[in-house]
Coordinates of C-alpha atoms in Angstrom, one line a residue:
Chain A
M8 CA 64.2 -199.7 17.8
S9 CA 66.6 -197.5 19.6
T10 CA 68.6 -199.6 22.0
D11 CA 70.0 -203.1 21.8
F12 CA 71.6 -205.4 24.3
F13 CA 74.9 -203.8 23.6
T14 CA 73.5 -200.4 24.8
A15 CA 72.4 -202.1 28.0
M16 CA 75.9 -203.7 28.4
E17 CA 77.5 -200.3 27.7
V18 CA 75.4 -198.8 30.5
S19 CA 76.4 -201.5 32.9
A20 CA 80.0 -201.2 31.9
S21 CA 80.0 -197.4 32.6
G22 CA 78.7 -198.3 36.1
L23 CA 81.4 -200.9 36.6
S24 CA 84.2 -198.6 35.6
A25 CA 82.8 -195.8 37.9
Q26 CA 82.7 -198.2 40.8
R27 CA 86.3 -199.4 40.1
T28 CA 87.5 -195.8 40.1
R29 CA 85.8 -195.3 43.5
M30 CA 87.5 -198.4 44.8
N31 CA 90.9 -197.2 43.5
V32 CA 90.5 -193.8 45.1
A33 CA 89.4 -195.3 48.4
A34 CA 92.5 -197.6 48.3
S35 CA 94.7 -194.7 47.5
N36 CA 93.3 -192.7 50.5
L37 CA 93.9 -195.7 52.8
A38 CA 97.4 -196.1 51.5
N39 CA 98.2 -192.5 52.2
A40 CA 96.5 -192.2 55.6
Q41 CA 99.9 -191.5 57.1
T42 CA 101.5 -189.4 54.3
T43 CA 102.6 -186.2 56.0
Q44 CA 104.4 -184.8 52.9
A45 CA 102.6 -184.9 49.6
A46 CA 103.4 -183.2 46.3
G47 CA 102.8 -179.5 46.6
G48 CA 103.6 -179.5 50.4
G49 CA 101.5 -180.3 53.4
P50 CA 99.9 -183.7 54.2
Y51 CA 98.1 -185.8 51.6
K52 CA 94.5 -184.6 51.1
R53 CA 91.7 -187.1 50.9
R54 CA 90.3 -187.6 47.3
D55 CA 86.6 -188.0 46.6
V56 CA 85.0 -189.3 43.3
V57 CA 82.2 -187.2 41.9
L58 CA 79.8 -189.2 39.7
A59 CA 77.3 -187.8 37.1
A60 CA 74.6 -189.3 35.0
A61 CA 75.6 -189.3 31.3
D62 CA 73.6 -189.8 28.0
L63 CA 74.9 -192.5 25.7
P64 CA 75.3 -192.0 21.9
N65 CA 72.9 -193.6 19.5
T66 CA 70.0 -194.3 21.9
G67 CA 67.5 -192.6 19.5
E68 CA 64.1 -192.0 21.1
M69 CA 65.3 -193.5 24.4
T70 CA 67.7 -190.7 24.9
G71 CA 67.1 -189.1 28.3
V72 CA 65.8 -192.2 29.9
V73 CA 68.8 -194.6 29.3
K74 CA 71.5 -193.1 31.4
G75 CA 75.1 -194.3 31.9
V76 CA 77.4 -192.9 34.6
E77 CA 80.7 -191.1 34.3
V78 CA 83.3 -189.9 36.8
S79 CA 82.9 -186.1 36.3
S80 CA 85.8 -185.2 38.6
I81 CA 88.0 -186.4 41.5
Q82 CA 87.9 -183.7 44.1
Q83 CA 90.3 -183.0 47.0
D84 CA 88.7 -182.9 50.4
Q85 CA 89.6 -179.5 51.8
S86 CA 88.8 -180.2 55.4
A87 CA 91.5 -179.5 58.0
P88 CA 94.3 -182.0 58.6
R89 CA 94.5 -184.0 61.8
L90 CA 97.1 -182.6 64.2
E91 CA 99.1 -184.9 66.4
Y92 CA 101.7 -184.0 69.0
D93 CA 105.0 -185.5 68.1
P94 CA 107.9 -183.0 68.6
G95 CA 110.5 -185.5 67.3
H96 CA 108.9 -185.8 63.9
P97 CA 110.8 -184.1 61.1
Q98 CA 107.6 -182.5 59.9
A99 CA 106.6 -181.2 63.3
N100 CA 105.7 -177.4 63.4
A101 CA 107.1 -174.9 66.0
Q102 CA 104.6 -176.1 68.6
G103 CA 105.6 -179.8 68.0
Y104 CA 102.4 -180.8 66.1
V105 CA 102.5 -182.9 62.9
A106 CA 99.7 -182.5 60.3
Y107 CA 98.4 -185.9 59.3
P108 CA 96.0 -186.4 56.3
N109 CA 92.3 -185.8 56.9
I110 CA 91.5 -189.5 56.3
N111 CA 89.3 -191.6 58.4
P112 CA 90.1 -195.3 57.6
V113 CA 86.5 -196.4 58.7
E114 CA 85.0 -194.0 56.2
E115 CA 87.2 -195.4 53.5
M116 CA 86.3 -199.0 54.3
V117 CA 82.6 -198.2 54.1
D118 CA 83.2 -196.5 50.8
M119 CA 85.0 -199.6 49.5
I120 CA 82.1 -201.9 50.7
T121 CA 79.4 -199.8 49.0
A122 CA 81.5 -199.6 45.8
S123 CA 82.0 -203.3 45.8
R124 CA 78.2 -204.0 46.3
A125 CA 77.4 -201.6 43.5
Y126 CA 79.9 -203.3 41.3
E127 CA 78.3 -206.7 42.0
A128 CA 74.9 -205.2 41.1
G129 CA 76.4 -204.0 37.8
V130 CA 77.7 -207.5 37.0
T131 CA 74.3 -209.1 37.8
T132 CA 72.6 -206.6 35.5
M133 CA 75.1 -207.3 32.7
S134 CA 74.6 -211.1 33.0
S135 CA 70.8 -210.5 32.8
A136 CA 71.3 -208.8 29.4
V137 CA 73.5 -211.7 28.2
N138 CA 70.9 -214.2 29.4
M139 CA 68.1 -212.3 27.5
A140 CA 70.1 -212.2 24.3
E141 CA 70.7 -216.0 24.6
K142 CA 66.9 -216.5 25.0
A143 CA 66.3 -214.5 21.8
L144 CA 69.0 -216.6 19.9
S145 CA 67.4 -219.8 21.0
I146 CA 64.0 -219.0 19.4
G147 CA 63.2 -221.8 16.9
K148 CA 65.8 -224.2 18.2
Chain B
M16 CA 40.3 -214.4 14.5
S17 CA 43.8 -213.2 14.3
S18 CA 46.2 -214.2 11.5
D19 CA 48.8 -216.8 12.2
F20 CA 51.6 -214.4 12.5
S21 CA 50.0 -211.5 14.4
T22 CA 50.6 -213.3 17.7
I23 CA 54.3 -213.6 16.8
D24 CA 54.4 -209.9 15.9
K25 CA 52.9 -208.9 19.2
L26 CA 55.2 -211.1 21.2
G27 CA 58.1 -209.6 19.2
A28 CA 56.9 -206.1 20.2
A29 CA 56.7 -207.3 23.8
M30 CA 60.3 -208.6 23.6
T31 CA 61.5 -205.3 22.1
F32 CA 59.8 -203.4 25.0
H33 CA 61.4 -205.6 27.6
R34 CA 64.8 -205.3 25.9
E35 CA 64.5 -201.4 25.9
R36 CA 63.3 -201.5 29.5
H37 CA 66.4 -203.5 30.5
A38 CA 68.7 -200.7 29.2
V39 CA 66.7 -198.2 31.3
L40 CA 66.9 -200.3 34.5
A41 CA 70.6 -201.0 33.9
G42 CA 71.1 -197.2 33.8
N43 CA 69.4 -196.9 37.2
V44 CA 71.7 -199.5 38.7
A45 CA 74.8 -197.8 37.1
N46 CA 73.6 -194.5 38.8
V47 CA 73.1 -196.0 42.2
D48 CA 75.6 -193.6 43.7
T49 CA 75.0 -190.5 41.5
P50 CA 74.0 -187.5 43.5
G51 CA 70.5 -186.2 42.5
Y52 CA 69.7 -189.1 40.3
R53 CA 66.1 -190.3 40.2
P54 CA 65.3 -193.7 38.7
Y55 CA 63.6 -193.9 35.3
D56 CA 61.2 -196.5 33.9
I57 CA 59.2 -197.0 30.8
T58 CA 55.7 -198.3 30.4
Q59 CA 54.0 -199.7 27.3
G60 CA 51.0 -198.2 25.6
G61 CA 48.1 -200.5 26.2
A62 CA 49.3 -202.4 29.2
A63 CA 49.1 -199.9 32.0
S64 CA 51.6 -201.6 34.2
G65 CA 54.1 -202.1 31.4
E66 CA 53.9 -205.8 31.8
L67 CA 53.2 -208.4 29.1
E68 CA 49.6 -209.0 29.8
L69 CA 47.8 -211.8 28.1
A70 CA 44.1 -211.7 27.5
P71 CA 42.0 -214.7 26.3
T72 CA 40.5 -214.1 22.8
E73 CA 37.3 -215.6 21.3
G74 CA 39.1 -218.6 20.0
G75 CA 40.4 -219.3 23.4
A76 CA 43.9 -218.5 22.2
M77 CA 46.1 -216.1 24.2
Q78 CA 46.9 -212.7 22.8
A79 CA 49.6 -210.4 23.9
N80 CA 48.5 -206.8 24.6
A81 CA 51.6 -205.2 23.0
E82 CA 51.1 -203.3 19.8
P83 CA 54.1 -203.3 17.5
G84 CA 55.6 -199.8 17.1
A85 CA 53.7 -198.3 20.0
A86 CA 55.5 -195.5 21.8
Y87 CA 56.6 -196.0 25.4
A88 CA 55.7 -193.7 28.2
K89 CA 58.8 -192.5 30.0
T90 CA 58.3 -192.1 33.8
F91 CA 60.2 -191.5 37.0
D92 CA 59.6 -194.4 39.3
D93 CA 61.2 -194.2 42.7
G94 CA 58.5 -196.4 44.3
G95 CA 58.0 -193.9 47.1
N96 CA 61.7 -194.4 48.0
L97 CA 62.9 -191.3 49.8
A98 CA 65.9 -189.6 48.3
G99 CA 69.0 -189.8 50.5
P100 CA 71.0 -186.8 51.6
D101 CA 72.6 -186.5 48.2
G102 CA 69.2 -186.5 46.4
N103 CA 69.7 -190.0 45.0
A104 CA 66.4 -192.0 45.0
V105 CA 67.6 -195.4 43.6
S106 CA 66.9 -198.5 45.6
M107 CA 69.3 -201.2 44.5
E108 CA 67.0 -204.0 45.7
R109 CA 64.0 -202.6 43.9
E110 CA 65.9 -202.1 40.6
L111 CA 67.4 -205.6 40.7
A112 CA 64.0 -207.1 41.4
K113 CA 62.6 -205.2 38.4
I114 CA 65.5 -206.4 36.2
D115 CA 64.9 -210.0 37.2
A116 CA 61.1 -209.8 36.6
N117 CA 61.7 -208.0 33.3
R118 CA 64.2 -210.7 32.2
T119 CA 61.7 -213.5 33.1
R120 CA 59.0 -211.8 31.0
Y121 CA 61.4 -211.5 28.1
A122 CA 62.2 -215.2 28.4
T123 CA 58.5 -216.0 28.6
A124 CA 57.8 -214.1 25.4
A125 CA 60.7 -215.8 23.6
E126 CA 59.5 -219.2 24.7
L127 CA 56.0 -218.4 23.4
V128 CA 57.4 -217.3 20.0
S129 CA 59.2 -220.6 19.9
R130 CA 56.1 -222.7 20.7
R131 CA 54.0 -220.7 18.2
M132 CA 56.7 -221.3 15.5
A133 CA 56.7 -225.0 16.3
M134 CA 52.9 -225.1 15.9
L135 CA 53.1 -223.4 12.5
K136 CA 55.8 -225.7 11.4
Y137 CA 53.7 -228.7 12.4
A138 CA 50.7 -227.3 10.5
A139 CA 52.8 -226.5 7.5
G140 CA 54.4 -230.0 7.4
D141 CA 52.5 -233.3 7.0
G142 CA 51.6 -233.4 10.6
S143 CA 54.4 -235.8 11.5
G144 CA 56.1 -233.2 13.6
G145 CA 59.1 -232.8 11.4

C-alpha cells in the first residue's frame, strides 16, 4: 500500500491550484493590456506560467508514476512591445510612438478557457476519489 | 474450492489496485498542460488489461483474478495520442473516461465484497437473514 485517497486528492489539488494560478496570471495580463508604464520602466510585459510535473512525498513504490503538478516559475514574455502612433500621449517617444504591452486579449481569453476546463476536470477527478472512498465505507452496510 | 475469505481477499486486492490507479490517472489530469508530460498508467499482474477480470471457477462461483500483494507494471499510455507542440501527450477525454471506468470497477468490487459478506453472515447465522 503506497497511496491512499488522500494522495489522489492531493494530486488533484495541485492541479487545481496550478490552473488557478494560470487564471490569475491571464486576468492580470488582460487588466494590464494598456499599462504603458510598469515598475522598472517601459510597458507592462506579458506573464506566462511555467508548469512542471512534481513527485509527491510518501508515495512509496508508486513514486515516479503518481505525479502532481507545480508552478515552476512565472516568466516574462520578452517579445517586442506593440507600437502605436499617438504623439499627444505623455509616454510617446521622439517619433510620437507609444509602446503598449505585448498582450493579445484573444490569446489571454483562450488561456482562461483552457485553464477553466482543466480546473473542471480536476474537480471531477477529485469527486471521483470521494465517491470511491464512500463506496469503500459503505461495505457491510 | 477456495476458502470462504479468499474471494474477499482478491476483491480487496482489486480495490487496492483501482485506488492506486486512480492516483496515477489523477496525476495525468493534473498535468494536462505540463510541457513534455507523457501520461502514466499501471497494470495489474495477472490481468493483462489491468481490469478486474472475473473467471468462472469449478464450483460456478466467480473468482477475481487479482492476487493480493502483486506488483503493478508501470507503463506510459498515451493511446497513440500525438504529443502537441509542447511535448504533452495527455488527452483529457481519454483520462476522464479511464477515471470513470476505474471508479465503476472499484464500486463493483466494493459491492461484491458487501454481497459476499452478507452471504457469510447469513450462513453464520441461523439462516433467518439476521
